[in-house]
Amino acid sequence: MGRGTVQLLKGENGSGLGSRWGAYFTAFFSCGCSGQAGIYQIYRLYVNVGFCCCCVLRLPGIEAAKRRHAPKEGSQVISQSDQTVAALQDLIERGSLEPGSMVSERSLMQLTGFGRTPVREAIQRLALSHMLRIHPNRGIEIPAASVEDQLSRLEVRRTIEVLAVTLACERAAREDLADMEVLTAALSGEFSLQSYLDTVRRTHDLIIRAARNPYLETLMAPLQTLSRRFWIMHVKDEAKEIAVGKRLHQRILAAIADRDVEASRQASLELNDYLVQFALDVVSQRARLRA
């Protein structure tokens, strides 16, 4: 502990961050590797602890993922486990973790900058949603991005998204509707591939939020993340495909903003029809290359 600085974090009432544990500690280390070891010791002692690791992140997109999922000022604090899940989802979606490859728990700790406990929790959570596969004594497998898997995903996603937009039409609050109008207008702009993907994520997050059903996020997040990964890996004409995607997402948001259930369902089905056709086109392209 001599290499770091330990701080006692107090809640607003001055009695600590939680009445059950009384006091929580956070260790800030000058070295990422030694920092992770020290943090883990403290975590074992105090169970619920917030910590920060200053490891240099080695893959692009991690810092952006952390910023996207970091708690905003005045919002509820997001757990280390949730942040790790978000960072790993981002790596999987972008293909930074190569489909079909095997990785170790330690390598994921190094890539995300999070400690052993939140990484282990995130791995277990992502394995339950088929975003990772755990092989005892061998490592962690990043699922392959096959056309067959994509079509199987889209079968399930199709039905769940119809439910999501239906509930969003019925339950969206004024704030949700206002945000949808802003996002619908934003989708008329020009996008790079990355800015488009960020906007699509915001669209899906907003629909889930408006649906007011916490189980939907658990079901939809892996389906949408892996579907986007397939699209990213196989998109050829970015400008053309982004133009199609923008229009389809705009229609969904506009229909929900109007509380038009039938229109939102139809728009959702059209988006999924597009994704199915995109996957089938990948098969056709491969067949032509082999001919």
Short mmCIF file of C-alpha atoms in Angstrom, two decimals:
data_model
loop_
_atom_site.label_atom_id
_atom_site.label_comp_id
_atom_site.label_asym_id
_atom_site.label_seq_id
_atom_site.Cartn_x
_atom_site.Cartn_y
_atom_site.Cartn_z
CA MET A 1 0.00 0.00 0.00
CA GLY A 2 3.01 2.29 0.23
CA ARG A 3 2.97 2.88 -3.52
CA GLY A 4 -0.51 4.33 -3.59
CA THR A 5 -2.72 6.82 -1.83
CA VAL A 6 -5.74 5.62 0.11
CA GLN A 7 -8.77 7.83 0.53
CA LEU A 8 -11.86 7.41 2.67
CA LEU A 9 -14.92 8.27 0.60
CA LYS A 10 -17.86 9.67 2.54
CA GLY A 11 -21.48 9.97 1.53
CA GLU A 12 -23.45 13.19 1.58
CA ASN A 13 -24.44 12.61 5.18
CA GLY A 14 -20.80 12.11 6.18
CA SER A 15 -21.44 8.61 7.47
CA GLY A 16 -19.83 6.75 4.59
CA LEU A 17 -21.13 5.44 1.28
CA GLY A 18 -23.26 2.72 2.80
CA SER A 19 -24.80 2.10 6.17
CA ARG A 20 -24.08 -1.63 5.98
CA TRP A 21 -20.33 -1.35 5.51
CA GLY A 22 -19.75 2.03 7.10
CA ALA A 23 -16.69 3.04 5.11
CA TYR A 24 -15.35 2.39 1.65
CA PHE A 25 -11.80 2.82 0.42
CA THR A 26 -10.35 3.58 -2.95
CA ALA A 27 -6.70 3.12 -3.83
CA PHE A 28 -5.08 5.24 -6.52
CA PHE A 29 -1.81 3.79 -7.77
CA SER A 30 0.88 5.20 -10.01
CA CYS A 31 1.32 1.89 -11.85
CA GLY A 32 -1.54 0.06 -13.57
CA CYS A 33 -0.22 -3.46 -12.94
CA SER A 34 0.66 -2.94 -9.28
CA GLY A 35 -2.52 -0.87 -8.95
CA GLN A 36 -4.72 -3.77 -9.96
CA ALA A 37 -3.08 -6.05 -7.38
CA GLY A 38 -3.51 -3.50 -4.59
CA ILE A 39 -7.06 -2.71 -5.54
CA TYR A 40 -8.00 -6.37 -5.51
CA GLN A 41 -6.68 -6.78 -1.95
CA ILE A 42 -8.78 -3.86 -0.78
CA TYR A 43 -11.82 -5.21 -2.59
CA ARG A 44 -11.48 -8.55 -0.80
CA LEU A 45 -11.34 -6.77 2.54
CA TYR A 46 -14.21 -4.36 2.05
CA VAL A 47 -16.38 -6.21 -0.51
CA ASN A 48 -18.17 -3.18 -1.98
CA VAL A 49 -15.58 -0.71 -3.19
CA GLY A 50 -15.10 1.83 -5.90
CA PHE A 51 -11.68 2.03 -7.52
CA CYS A 52 -9.79 3.58 -10.37
CA CYS A 53 -7.05 1.99 -12.45
CA CYS A 54 -4.62 4.08 -14.49
CA CYS A 55 -3.46 1.34 -16.86
CA VAL A 56 -2.67 2.49 -20.39
CA LEU A 57 -5.40 1.03 -22.60
CA ARG A 58 -4.10 -0.77 -25.62
CA LEU A 59 -7.09 -0.93 -27.97
CA PRO A 60 -9.02 1.92 -29.61
CA GLY A 61 -12.57 2.44 -28.49
CA ILE A 62 -12.16 1.60 -24.79
CA GLU A 63 -11.91 5.19 -23.60
CA ALA A 64 -14.87 6.13 -25.78
CA ALA A 65 -16.87 3.24 -24.36
CA LYS A 66 -16.03 4.30 -20.81
CA ARG A 67 -17.06 7.89 -21.54
CA ARG A 68 -20.35 6.75 -23.08
CA HIS A 69 -21.22 4.60 -20.08
CA ALA A 70 -19.71 6.74 -17.35
CA PRO A 71 -22.26 8.29 -14.98
CA LYS A 72 -23.26 11.83 -15.80
CA GLU A 73 -23.13 14.51 -13.13
CA GLY A 74 -26.05 14.09 -10.78
CA SER A 75 -26.94 10.63 -12.13
CA GLN A 76 -26.84 7.27 -10.36
CA VAL A 77 -23.34 5.81 -10.02
CA ILE A 78 -22.71 2.92 -12.43
CA SER A 79 -21.03 -0.11 -10.91
CA GLN A 80 -17.59 -1.31 -11.95
CA SER A 81 -19.19 -4.50 -13.25
CA ASP A 82 -21.62 -2.55 -15.47
CA GLN A 83 -18.80 -0.41 -16.83
CA THR A 84 -16.74 -3.51 -17.59
CA VAL A 85 -19.67 -5.13 -19.39
CA ALA A 86 -20.07 -1.97 -21.49
CA ALA A 87 -16.36 -1.88 -22.34
CA LEU A 88 -16.29 -5.55 -23.35
CA GLN A 89 -19.47 -5.18 -25.40
CA ASP A 90 -17.81 -2.31 -27.23
CA LEU A 91 -14.71 -4.39 -27.98
CA ILE A 92 -16.84 -7.29 -29.23
CA GLU A 93 -19.05 -5.08 -31.37
CA ARG A 94 -16.14 -3.32 -33.07
CA GLY A 95 -14.38 -6.61 -33.74
CA SER A 96 -11.40 -5.54 -31.63
CA LEU A 97 -11.78 -8.95 -29.98
CA GLU A 98 -11.49 -11.13 -33.05
CA PRO A 99 -14.48 -13.45 -33.64
CA GLY A 100 -13.58 -17.06 -32.97
CA SER A 101 -10.48 -16.17 -30.95
CA MET A 102 -9.63 -17.33 -27.43
CA VAL A 103 -8.71 -14.77 -24.78
CA SER A 104 -7.78 -14.95 -21.11
CA GLU A 105 -9.24 -13.19 -18.09
CA ARG A 106 -5.91 -11.44 -17.54
CA SER A 107 -5.82 -10.10 -21.10
CA LEU A 108 -9.32 -8.65 -20.68
CA MET A 109 -8.17 -6.97 -17.45
CA GLN A 110 -5.29 -5.38 -19.35
CA LEU A 111 -7.45 -4.32 -22.29
CA THR A 112 -10.22 -2.73 -20.23
CA GLY A 113 -8.17 -1.40 -17.33
CA PHE A 114 -10.55 -2.96 -14.79
CA GLY A 115 -9.61 -5.34 -11.99
CA ARG A 116 -10.12 -9.07 -11.67
CA THR A 117 -13.44 -9.03 -9.84
CA PRO A 118 -15.46 -6.74 -12.18
CA VAL A 119 -13.93 -8.46 -15.23
CA ARG A 120 -14.86 -11.87 -13.88
CA GLU A 121 -18.39 -10.69 -13.14
CA ALA A 122 -18.68 -9.17 -16.61
CA ILE A 123 -17.48 -12.39 -18.25
CA GLN A 124 -20.14 -14.38 -16.41
CA ARG A 125 -22.87 -11.92 -17.40
CA LEU A 126 -21.82 -11.81 -21.05
CA ALA A 127 -21.59 -15.60 -21.18
CA LEU A 128 -25.23 -15.85 -20.09
CA SER A 129 -26.24 -13.70 -23.09
CA HIS A 130 -24.06 -15.70 -25.53
CA MET A 131 -21.66 -12.84 -26.13
CA LEU A 132 -18.80 -14.92 -24.72
CA ARG A 133 -18.24 -18.63 -24.23
CA ILE A 134 -16.31 -19.88 -21.20
CA HIS A 135 -14.17 -22.98 -21.67
CA PRO A 136 -12.79 -24.21 -18.31
CA ASN A 137 -9.00 -24.54 -18.34
CA ARG A 138 -8.85 -23.22 -21.90
CA GLY A 139 -10.00 -19.62 -21.82
CA ILE A 140 -12.80 -17.43 -23.10
CA GLU A 141 -14.05 -17.72 -26.66
CA ILE A 142 -15.28 -14.75 -28.68
CA PRO A 143 -18.22 -16.12 -30.72
CA ALA A 144 -17.76 -16.40 -34.46
CA ALA A 145 -19.71 -14.01 -36.67
CA SER A 146 -21.35 -16.48 -39.04
CA VAL A 147 -24.31 -15.76 -41.29
CA GLU A 148 -26.20 -18.61 -39.63
CA ASP A 149 -25.75 -17.08 -36.19
CA GLN A 150 -26.79 -13.67 -37.47
CA LEU A 151 -30.02 -15.02 -38.99
CA SER A 152 -30.80 -16.92 -35.77
CA ARG A 153 -30.28 -13.73 -33.78
CA LEU A 154 -32.50 -11.71 -36.07
CA GLU A 155 -35.35 -14.22 -35.66
CA VAL A 156 -35.41 -13.43 -31.95
CA ARG A 157 -34.60 -9.73 -32.29
CA ARG A 158 -37.49 -9.23 -34.70
CA THR A 159 -40.12 -10.25 -32.15
CA ILE A 160 -38.53 -8.55 -29.15
CA GLU A 161 -38.12 -5.21 -30.94
CA VAL A 162 -41.78 -5.21 -31.97
CA LEU A 163 -42.64 -5.58 -28.29
CA ALA A 164 -40.16 -2.84 -27.36
CA VAL A 165 -41.56 -0.24 -29.77
CA THR A 166 -45.12 -1.13 -28.76
CA LEU A 167 -44.34 -0.55 -25.08
CA ALA A 168 -42.42 2.62 -25.93
CA CYS A 169 -45.47 4.02 -27.72
CA GLU A 170 -47.62 3.30 -24.69
CA ARG A 171 -45.22 4.29 -21.91
CA ALA A 172 -42.86 6.96 -23.21
CA ALA A 173 -42.65 10.02 -20.96
CA ARG A 174 -42.51 13.59 -22.25
CA GLU A 175 -38.74 13.64 -21.82
CA ASP A 176 -38.44 10.46 -23.91
CA LEU A 177 -40.58 11.89 -26.69
CA ALA A 178 -38.61 15.12 -26.72
CA ASP A 179 -35.34 13.20 -26.96
CA MET A 180 -36.76 11.13 -29.80
CA GLU A 181 -37.66 14.23 -31.77
CA VAL A 182 -34.13 15.58 -31.30
CA LEU A 183 -32.60 12.26 -32.35
CA THR A 184 -34.92 11.97 -35.36
CA ALA A 185 -33.72 15.37 -36.56
CA ALA A 186 -30.09 14.43 -35.89
CA LEU A 187 -30.45 11.37 -38.13
CA SER A 188 -30.96 13.70 -41.08
CA GLY A 189 -27.33 14.80 -40.83
CA GLU A 190 -24.15 13.42 -42.31
CA PHE A 191 -22.35 10.64 -40.49
CA SER A 192 -19.07 8.83 -40.44
CA LEU A 193 -19.33 5.11 -39.73
CA GLN A 194 -18.42 5.65 -36.08
CA SER A 195 -20.80 8.55 -35.49
CA TYR A 196 -23.59 6.59 -37.16
CA LEU A 197 -22.98 3.59 -34.88
CA ASP A 198 -22.99 5.84 -31.82
CA THR A 199 -26.31 7.33 -32.93
CA VAL A 200 -27.82 3.89 -33.51
CA ARG A 201 -26.82 2.89 -29.98
CA ARG A 202 -28.48 6.02 -28.63
CA THR A 203 -31.61 5.17 -30.61
CA HIS A 204 -31.80 1.66 -29.18
CA ASP A 205 -31.05 2.88 -25.65
CA LEU A 206 -33.78 5.49 -25.90
CA ILE A 207 -36.37 2.97 -27.08
CA ILE A 208 -35.50 0.61 -24.23
CA ARG A 209 -35.69 3.48 -21.75
CA ALA A 210 -39.10 4.53 -23.06
CA ALA A 211 -40.43 0.95 -22.87
CA ARG A 212 -40.01 0.99 -19.06
CA ASN A 213 -39.20 -2.71 -18.82
CA PRO A 214 -35.81 -3.66 -17.34
CA TYR A 215 -35.90 -7.16 -18.81
CA LEU A 216 -35.93 -5.81 -22.35
CA GLU A 217 -32.43 -4.42 -22.05
CA THR A 218 -31.12 -7.79 -20.87
CA LEU A 219 -32.65 -9.46 -23.92
CA MET A 220 -31.98 -6.80 -26.53
CA ALA A 221 -28.47 -5.60 -25.72
CA PRO A 222 -26.62 -8.78 -26.82
CA LEU A 223 -28.82 -9.25 -29.88
CA GLN A 224 -28.25 -5.69 -31.05
CA THR A 225 -24.53 -5.67 -30.21
CA LEU A 226 -23.79 -8.87 -32.12
CA SER A 227 -26.04 -7.83 -35.00
CA ARG A 228 -24.12 -4.56 -35.32
CA ARG A 229 -20.84 -6.46 -35.17
CA PHE A 230 -21.90 -8.55 -38.18
CA TRP A 231 -22.97 -5.41 -40.05
CA ILE A 232 -19.69 -3.63 -39.28
CA MET A 233 -17.63 -6.61 -40.42
CA HIS A 234 -19.41 -6.95 -43.75
CA VAL A 235 -20.46 -3.44 -44.78
CA LYS A 236 -18.94 -2.49 -48.14
CA ASP A 237 -20.62 0.71 -49.29
CA GLU A 238 -20.76 2.65 -46.01
CA ALA A 239 -22.53 5.72 -47.40
CA LYS A 240 -25.28 3.64 -49.02
CA GLU A 241 -25.90 1.43 -46.00
CA ILE A 242 -25.82 4.34 -43.55
CA ALA A 243 -28.40 6.19 -45.65
CA VAL A 244 -30.73 3.18 -45.51
CA GLY A 245 -30.19 2.68 -41.77
CA LYS A 246 -30.77 6.36 -40.99
CA ARG A 247 -34.12 6.33 -42.77
CA LEU A 248 -35.30 3.15 -41.05
CA HIS A 249 -34.33 4.35 -37.57
CA GLN A 250 -35.95 7.72 -38.21
CA ARG A 251 -39.22 6.03 -39.07
CA ILE A 252 -39.19 4.05 -35.84
CA LEU A 253 -38.48 7.10 -33.68
CA ALA A 254 -41.04 9.27 -35.47
CA ALA A 255 -43.75 6.64 -35.06
CA ILE A 256 -43.05 6.25 -31.34
CA ALA A 257 -43.02 10.04 -30.91
CA ASP A 258 -46.50 10.08 -32.49
CA ARG A 259 -47.55 7.14 -30.30
CA ASP A 260 -48.52 5.30 -33.48
CA VAL A 261 -48.25 1.65 -32.47
CA GLU A 262 -48.92 0.15 -35.90
CA ALA A 263 -46.50 2.46 -37.67
CA SER A 264 -43.76 1.75 -35.10
CA ARG A 265 -44.25 -2.00 -35.45
CA GLN A 266 -44.11 -1.79 -39.23
CA ALA A 267 -40.98 0.36 -39.13
CA SER A 268 -39.32 -2.08 -36.72
CA LEU A 269 -40.12 -5.01 -39.01
CA GLU A 270 -38.72 -3.13 -42.00
CA LEU A 271 -35.45 -2.55 -40.14
CA ASN A 272 -35.17 -6.24 -39.35
CA ASP A 273 -36.09 -7.16 -42.94
CA TYR A 274 -33.20 -4.97 -44.07
CA LEU A 275 -30.78 -6.70 -41.68
CA VAL A 276 -31.92 -10.14 -42.86
CA GLN A 277 -31.45 -9.14 -46.49
CA PHE A 278 -28.02 -7.71 -45.64
CA ALA A 279 -27.00 -11.09 -44.18
CA LEU A 280 -28.33 -12.97 -47.21
CA ASP A 281 -26.43 -10.61 -49.49
CA VAL A 282 -23.24 -11.58 -47.66
CA VAL A 283 -23.94 -15.21 -48.59
CA SER A 284 -24.53 -14.21 -52.22
CA GLN A 285 -21.29 -12.22 -52.34
CA ARG A 286 -19.33 -15.17 -51.00
CA ALA A 287 -20.91 -17.50 -53.55
CA ARG A 288 -19.95 -15.15 -56.40
CA LEU A 289 -16.36 -15.00 -55.17
CA ARG A 290 -16.14 -18.78 -55.12
CA ALA A 291 -17.65 -19.16 -58.60
#
